[in-house]
Every structure is written in structure tokens, then in C-alpha cells.
mmCIF file of C-alpha atoms in Angstrom:
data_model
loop_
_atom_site.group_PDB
_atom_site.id
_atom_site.type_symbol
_atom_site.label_atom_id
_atom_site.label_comp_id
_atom_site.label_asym_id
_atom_site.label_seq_id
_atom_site.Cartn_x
_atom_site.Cartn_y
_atom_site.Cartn_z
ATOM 1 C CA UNK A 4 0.000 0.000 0.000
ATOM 2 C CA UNK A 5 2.062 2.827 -1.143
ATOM 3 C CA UNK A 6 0.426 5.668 1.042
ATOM 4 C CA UNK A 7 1.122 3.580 4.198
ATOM 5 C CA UNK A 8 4.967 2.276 2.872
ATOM 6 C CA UNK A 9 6.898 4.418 4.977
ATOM 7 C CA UNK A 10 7.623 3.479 9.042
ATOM 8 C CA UNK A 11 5.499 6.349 10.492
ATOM 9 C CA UNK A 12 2.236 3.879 9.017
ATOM 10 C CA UNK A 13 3.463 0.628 10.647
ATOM 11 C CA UNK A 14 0.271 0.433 13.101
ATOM 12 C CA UNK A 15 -2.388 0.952 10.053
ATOM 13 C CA UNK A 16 -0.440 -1.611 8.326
ATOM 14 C CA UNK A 17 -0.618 -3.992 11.121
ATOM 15 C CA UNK A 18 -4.178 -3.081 11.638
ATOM 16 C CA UNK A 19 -4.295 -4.252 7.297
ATOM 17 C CA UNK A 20 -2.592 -7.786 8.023
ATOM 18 C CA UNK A 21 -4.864 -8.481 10.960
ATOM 19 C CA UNK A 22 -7.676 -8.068 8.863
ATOM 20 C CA UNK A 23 -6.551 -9.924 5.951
ATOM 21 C CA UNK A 24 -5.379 -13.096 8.220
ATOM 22 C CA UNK A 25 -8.843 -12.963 9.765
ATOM 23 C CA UNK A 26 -10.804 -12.539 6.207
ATOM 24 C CA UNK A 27 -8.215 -14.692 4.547
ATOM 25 C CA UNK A 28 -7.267 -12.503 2.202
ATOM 26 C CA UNK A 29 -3.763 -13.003 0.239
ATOM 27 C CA UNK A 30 -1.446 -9.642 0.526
ATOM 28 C CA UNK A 31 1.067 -11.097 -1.928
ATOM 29 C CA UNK A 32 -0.983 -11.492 -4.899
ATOM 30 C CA UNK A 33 -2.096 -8.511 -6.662
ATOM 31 C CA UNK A 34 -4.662 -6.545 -6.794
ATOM 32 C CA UNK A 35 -6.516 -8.039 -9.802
ATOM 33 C CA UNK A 36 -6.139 -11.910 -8.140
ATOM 34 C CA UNK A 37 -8.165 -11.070 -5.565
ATOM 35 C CA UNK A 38 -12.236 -10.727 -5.471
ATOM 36 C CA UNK A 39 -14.062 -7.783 -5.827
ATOM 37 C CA UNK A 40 -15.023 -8.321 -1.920
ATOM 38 C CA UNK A 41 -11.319 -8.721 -0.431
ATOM 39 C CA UNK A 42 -10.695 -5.646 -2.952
ATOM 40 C CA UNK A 43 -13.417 -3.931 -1.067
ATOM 41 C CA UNK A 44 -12.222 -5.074 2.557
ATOM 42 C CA UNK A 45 -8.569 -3.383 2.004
ATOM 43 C CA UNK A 46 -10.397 -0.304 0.741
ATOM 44 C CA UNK A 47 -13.292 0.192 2.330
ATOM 45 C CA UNK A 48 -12.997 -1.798 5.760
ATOM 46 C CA UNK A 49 -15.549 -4.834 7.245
ATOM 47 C CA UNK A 50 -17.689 -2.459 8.508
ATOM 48 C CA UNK A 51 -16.391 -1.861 12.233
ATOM 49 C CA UNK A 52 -15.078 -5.652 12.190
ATOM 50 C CA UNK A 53 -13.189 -5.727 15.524
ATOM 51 C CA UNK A 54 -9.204 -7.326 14.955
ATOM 52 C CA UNK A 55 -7.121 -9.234 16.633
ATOM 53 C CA UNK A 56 -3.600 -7.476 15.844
ATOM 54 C CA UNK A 57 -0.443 -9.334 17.031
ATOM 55 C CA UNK A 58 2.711 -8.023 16.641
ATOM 56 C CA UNK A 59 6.562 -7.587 17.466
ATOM 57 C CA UNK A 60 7.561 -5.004 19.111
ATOM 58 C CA UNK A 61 11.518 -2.638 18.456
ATOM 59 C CA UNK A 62 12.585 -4.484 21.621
ATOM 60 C CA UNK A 63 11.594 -8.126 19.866
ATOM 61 C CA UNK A 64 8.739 -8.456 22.546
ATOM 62 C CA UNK A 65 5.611 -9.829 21.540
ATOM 63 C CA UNK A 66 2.206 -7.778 22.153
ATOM 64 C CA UNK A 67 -1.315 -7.526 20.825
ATOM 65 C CA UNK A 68 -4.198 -5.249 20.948
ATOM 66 C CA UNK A 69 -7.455 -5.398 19.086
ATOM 67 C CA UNK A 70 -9.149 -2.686 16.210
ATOM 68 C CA UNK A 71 -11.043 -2.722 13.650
ATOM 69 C CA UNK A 72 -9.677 -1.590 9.785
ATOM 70 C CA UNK A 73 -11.430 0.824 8.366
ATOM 71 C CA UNK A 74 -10.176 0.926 5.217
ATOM 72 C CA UNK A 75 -7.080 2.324 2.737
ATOM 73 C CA UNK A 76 -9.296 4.452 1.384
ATOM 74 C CA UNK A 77 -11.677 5.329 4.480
ATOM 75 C CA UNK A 78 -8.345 6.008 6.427
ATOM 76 C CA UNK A 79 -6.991 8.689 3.707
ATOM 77 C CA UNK A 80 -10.368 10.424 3.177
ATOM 78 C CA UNK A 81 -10.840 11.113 6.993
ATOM 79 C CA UNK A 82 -7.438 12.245 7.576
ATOM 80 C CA UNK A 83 -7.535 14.072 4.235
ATOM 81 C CA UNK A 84 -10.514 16.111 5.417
ATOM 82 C CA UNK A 85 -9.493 16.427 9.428
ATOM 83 C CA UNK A 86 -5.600 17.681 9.128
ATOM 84 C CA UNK A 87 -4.963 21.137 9.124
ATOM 85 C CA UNK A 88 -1.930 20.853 7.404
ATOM 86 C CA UNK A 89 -1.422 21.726 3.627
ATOM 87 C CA UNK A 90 1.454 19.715 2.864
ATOM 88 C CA UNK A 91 -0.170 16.342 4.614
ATOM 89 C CA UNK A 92 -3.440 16.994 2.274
ATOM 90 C CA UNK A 93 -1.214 17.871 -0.657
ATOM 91 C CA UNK A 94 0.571 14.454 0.160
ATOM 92 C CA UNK A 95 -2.892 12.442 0.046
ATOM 93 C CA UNK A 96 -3.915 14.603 -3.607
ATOM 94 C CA UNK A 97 -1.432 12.767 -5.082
ATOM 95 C CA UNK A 98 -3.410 9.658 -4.673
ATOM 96 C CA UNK A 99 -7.126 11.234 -5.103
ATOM 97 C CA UNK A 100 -8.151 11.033 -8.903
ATOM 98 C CA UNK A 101 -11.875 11.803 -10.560
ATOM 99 C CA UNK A 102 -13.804 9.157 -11.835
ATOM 100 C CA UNK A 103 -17.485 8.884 -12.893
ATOM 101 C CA UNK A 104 -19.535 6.363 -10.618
ATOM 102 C CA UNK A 105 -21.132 3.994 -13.009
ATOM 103 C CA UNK A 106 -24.590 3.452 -11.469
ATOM 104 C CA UNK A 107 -25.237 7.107 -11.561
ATOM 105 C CA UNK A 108 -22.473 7.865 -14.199
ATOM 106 C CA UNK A 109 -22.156 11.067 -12.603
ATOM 107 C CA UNK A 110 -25.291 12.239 -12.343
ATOM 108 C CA UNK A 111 -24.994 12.053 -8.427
ATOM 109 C CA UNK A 112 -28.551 10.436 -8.062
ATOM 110 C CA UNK A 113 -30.106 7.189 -8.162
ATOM 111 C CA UNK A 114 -31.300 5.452 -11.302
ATOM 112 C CA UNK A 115 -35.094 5.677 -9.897
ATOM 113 C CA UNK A 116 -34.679 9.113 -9.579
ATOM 114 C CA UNK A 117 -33.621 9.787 -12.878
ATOM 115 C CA UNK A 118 -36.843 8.052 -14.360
ATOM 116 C CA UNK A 119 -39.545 10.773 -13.120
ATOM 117 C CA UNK A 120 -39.456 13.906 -15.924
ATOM 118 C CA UNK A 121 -40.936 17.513 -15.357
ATOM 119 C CA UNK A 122 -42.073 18.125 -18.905
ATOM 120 C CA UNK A 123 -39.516 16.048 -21.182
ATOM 121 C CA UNK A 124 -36.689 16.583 -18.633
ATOM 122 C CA UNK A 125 -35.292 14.887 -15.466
ATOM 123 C CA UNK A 126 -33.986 16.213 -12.499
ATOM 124 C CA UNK A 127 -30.507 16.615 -13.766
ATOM 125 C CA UNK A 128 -31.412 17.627 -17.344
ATOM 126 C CA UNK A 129 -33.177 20.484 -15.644
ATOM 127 C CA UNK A 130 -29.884 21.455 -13.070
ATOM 128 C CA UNK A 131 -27.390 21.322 -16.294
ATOM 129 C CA UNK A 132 -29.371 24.225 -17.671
ATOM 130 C CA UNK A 133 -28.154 27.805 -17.109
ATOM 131 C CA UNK A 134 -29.979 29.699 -15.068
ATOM 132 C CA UNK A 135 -31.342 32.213 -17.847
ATOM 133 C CA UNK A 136 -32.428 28.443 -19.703
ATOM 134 C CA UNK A 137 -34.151 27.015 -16.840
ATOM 135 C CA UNK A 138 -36.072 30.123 -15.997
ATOM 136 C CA UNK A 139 -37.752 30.054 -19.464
ATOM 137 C CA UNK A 140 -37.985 26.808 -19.210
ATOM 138 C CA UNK A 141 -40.266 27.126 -15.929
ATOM 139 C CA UNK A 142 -41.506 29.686 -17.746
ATOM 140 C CA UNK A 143 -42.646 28.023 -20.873
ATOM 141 C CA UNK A 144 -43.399 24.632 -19.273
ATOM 142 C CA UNK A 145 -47.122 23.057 -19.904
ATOM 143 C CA UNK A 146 -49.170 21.701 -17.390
ATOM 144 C CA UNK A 147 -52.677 20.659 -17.164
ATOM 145 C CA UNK A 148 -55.220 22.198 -14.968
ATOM 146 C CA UNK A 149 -54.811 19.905 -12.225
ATOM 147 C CA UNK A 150 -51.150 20.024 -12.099
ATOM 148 C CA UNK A 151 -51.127 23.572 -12.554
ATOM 149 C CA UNK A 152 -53.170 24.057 -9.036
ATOM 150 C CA UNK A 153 -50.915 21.744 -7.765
ATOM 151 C CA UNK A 154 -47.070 22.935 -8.633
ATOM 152 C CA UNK A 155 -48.011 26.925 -9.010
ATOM 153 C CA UNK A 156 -46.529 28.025 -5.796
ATOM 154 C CA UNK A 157 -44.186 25.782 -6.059
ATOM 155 C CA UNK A 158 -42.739 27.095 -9.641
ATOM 156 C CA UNK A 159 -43.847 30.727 -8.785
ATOM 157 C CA UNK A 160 -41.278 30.636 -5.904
ATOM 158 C CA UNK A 161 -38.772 28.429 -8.192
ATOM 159 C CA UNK A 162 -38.970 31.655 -10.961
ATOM 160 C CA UNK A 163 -38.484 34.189 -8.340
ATOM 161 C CA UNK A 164 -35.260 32.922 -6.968
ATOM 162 C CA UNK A 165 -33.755 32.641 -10.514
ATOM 163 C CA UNK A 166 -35.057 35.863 -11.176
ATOM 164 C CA UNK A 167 -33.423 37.414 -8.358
ATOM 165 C CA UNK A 168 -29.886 35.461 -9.690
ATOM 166 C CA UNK A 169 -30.669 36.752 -13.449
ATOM 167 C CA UNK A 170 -30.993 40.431 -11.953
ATOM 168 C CA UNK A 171 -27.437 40.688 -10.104
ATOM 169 C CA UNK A 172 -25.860 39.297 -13.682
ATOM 170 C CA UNK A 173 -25.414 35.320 -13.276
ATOM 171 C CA UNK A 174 -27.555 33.822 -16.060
ATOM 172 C CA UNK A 175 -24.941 31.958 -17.554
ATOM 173 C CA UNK A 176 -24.192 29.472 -14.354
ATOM 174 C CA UNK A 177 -25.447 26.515 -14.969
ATOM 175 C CA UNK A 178 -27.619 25.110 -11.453
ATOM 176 C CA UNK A 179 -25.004 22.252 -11.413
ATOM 177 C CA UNK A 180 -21.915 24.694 -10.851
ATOM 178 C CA UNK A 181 -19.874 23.217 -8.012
ATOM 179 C CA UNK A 182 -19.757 26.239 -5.100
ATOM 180 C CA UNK A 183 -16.123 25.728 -5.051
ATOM 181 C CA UNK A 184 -15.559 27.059 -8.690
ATOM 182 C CA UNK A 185 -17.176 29.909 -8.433
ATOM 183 C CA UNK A 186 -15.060 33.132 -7.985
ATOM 184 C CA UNK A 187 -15.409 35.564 -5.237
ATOM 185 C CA UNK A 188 -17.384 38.071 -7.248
ATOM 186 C CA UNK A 189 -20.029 34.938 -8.422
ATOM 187 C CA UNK A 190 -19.898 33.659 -4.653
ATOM 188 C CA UNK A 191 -20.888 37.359 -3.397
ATOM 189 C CA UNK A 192 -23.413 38.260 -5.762
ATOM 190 C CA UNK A 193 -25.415 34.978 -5.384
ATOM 191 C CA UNK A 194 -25.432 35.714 -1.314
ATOM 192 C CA UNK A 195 -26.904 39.513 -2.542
ATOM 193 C CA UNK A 196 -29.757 37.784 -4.566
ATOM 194 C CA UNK A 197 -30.300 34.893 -1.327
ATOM 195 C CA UNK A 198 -30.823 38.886 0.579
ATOM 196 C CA UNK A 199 -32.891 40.435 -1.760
ATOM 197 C CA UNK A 200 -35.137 37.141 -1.914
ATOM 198 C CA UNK A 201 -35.233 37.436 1.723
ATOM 199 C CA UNK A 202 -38.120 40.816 1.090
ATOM 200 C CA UNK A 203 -35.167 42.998 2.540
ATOM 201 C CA UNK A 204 -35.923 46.872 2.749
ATOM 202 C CA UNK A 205 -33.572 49.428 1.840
ATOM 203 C CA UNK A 206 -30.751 47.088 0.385
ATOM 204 C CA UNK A 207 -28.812 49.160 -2.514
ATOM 205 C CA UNK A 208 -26.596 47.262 -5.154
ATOM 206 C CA UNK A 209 -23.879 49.223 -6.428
#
């Protein structure tokens, strides 16, 4: 496990050969001999499995203690998002890569979900619209009588929050722009529109 191949990881990788004894899973065969569920169980854990770990100690003594192994990837995501220090997370980037899930195939809902349509669009055909398109398509979108009565407020508040983004100049964002790529002045003026949708008083935009 090359993230845990220096000495300072010695008790995760312990913690790794406990489990695999247990689970009788091979650590000298790679990755593709194994299963997909020992692949999972290095990378993901057994699901608060508690471990027997023996070991040797730097004075040759022999000691145990018992934990459970929560995972290669488990263990780097945690400490990834809990240090404070840049060079430790810029040490765990260098294993992190993006890759599109293949149930959802990036979509980041479930298949069921997907089925249901507003008009001729689903949930996430709607959010990949910019926010200028997906007003006019509220806009422009036919319902019958019934379902009028019963998604008016509903779209009427829907129109007057993109309205409120359209006025301070951010109709081209598409409403599946990750917060973290937007830039300061995008970031600011969508908290004036959340203020001005808010029924604010007295509030001037310069």
C-alpha cells in the first residue's frame, strides 16, 4: 500500500494484516487476483469488524491489541478532510483522482430518480441548464389544470429565486456549478440575490 509504505504507518499496516489473516485474504498477490469483496475489505474496511492485531515489538517483545480496519481508502479520506496541514493533504492529492460512478455515471442520483421527468426533462437535465435556460424553461413549461393548481406556488417561488440570480448578472451558471468554482465576485453576488429574496428593505446594489 504505497500511502502507508513508509515506518510512520506501521500500526495501520498492522491493523491491514490483521484483517486480511482474519478474512483470509492473500497480501502477496495482486490486486486483480483477488475478489471484488477482499478488494473492497482493504479499501473500504468490514464495517467496524473488531481485529485481533499481534505483533513484534523494536525491543523483539511480543504484544497484541485489538481494532477494527477501516479501510485504505476510508483512512486517507478522513485524515484528508481532518488535518490542518497543507502539505499532509497535498501528500494524500497525489493519490485522489476523478472518476465517474457507473450506477449514476455522474449524475450524483439514483437510477429511480432519474426516471420521473418535469415536462420532457429529469432532475438533472433540468440542473445542467443555465440559469437564464431554466427560468424560461419554468416559464414556458405546460401543465394541465390539475397540475397547474398543484405545482403553481411551487414554480412561482422556483422563478423568483432565478429571477433574483438573473438580476445581479449570473444567467450563464449553470444550477449544477460546483460552489467551489465559483469566484469571489459569483460567490458574493449569489449571497446579494439569497438577501434580496429574503423581502429585505432598503438594500442598494452598487
Amino acid at each position: 500500500i504505497i500511502p502507508w509504505s513508509n515506518n510512520f504507518y506501521t500500526y495501520y499496516n498492522q491493523i491491514l494484516y490483521g484483517m486480511a489473516e482474519k478474512n483470509d485474504i492473500p497480501l502477496d498477490k495482486p490486486l486483480k487476483e483477488l475478489s471484488d469483496d477482499q478488494v473492497d475489505a482493504i479499501l473500504y474496511g468490514k464495517n467496524g469488524e473488531r481485529i485481533r492485531v499481534n505483533y513484534v515489538n523494536s525491543y523483539g517483545e511480543k504484544n497484541s491489541f485489538t481494532s477494527s480496519f477501516e479501510g485504505v481508502v476510508t483512512n486517507l479520506r478522513r485524515r484528508y478532510l481532518e488535518t490542518k496541514s497543507d502539505a499532509s493533504r497535498e501528500e494524500i492529492e497525489k493519490y485522489m483522482t476523478t472518476t465517474l460512478c457507473p450506477r449514476c455515471r455522474g449524475k450524483r442520483l439514483r437510477e429511480e430518480i432519474l426516471w420521473v421527468l418535469i415536462g420532457d426533462k429529469s432532475i438533472n437535465d433540468v440542473t445542467s441548464l443555465s440559469i437564464r435556460e431554466c427560468y424560461q424553461f419554468f416559464e414556458s413549461l405546460a401543465l394541465s389544470p390539475r397540475e397547474h393548481i398543484i405545482a403553481r406556488q411551487v414554480i412561482k417561488e422556483i422563478q423568483e429565486r432565478l429571477k433574483f440570480l438573473i438580476d445581479v448578472g449570473l444567467d450563464y451558471l449553470t444550477m449544477d456549478r460546483p460552489a467551489g468554482s465559483l469566484s469571489g465576485g459569483e460567490a458574493q453576488r449569489i449571497r446579494l440575490a439569497t438577501q434580496v429574496g429574503s423581502s429585505l428593505v432598503g438594500v442598494l446594489y452598487v
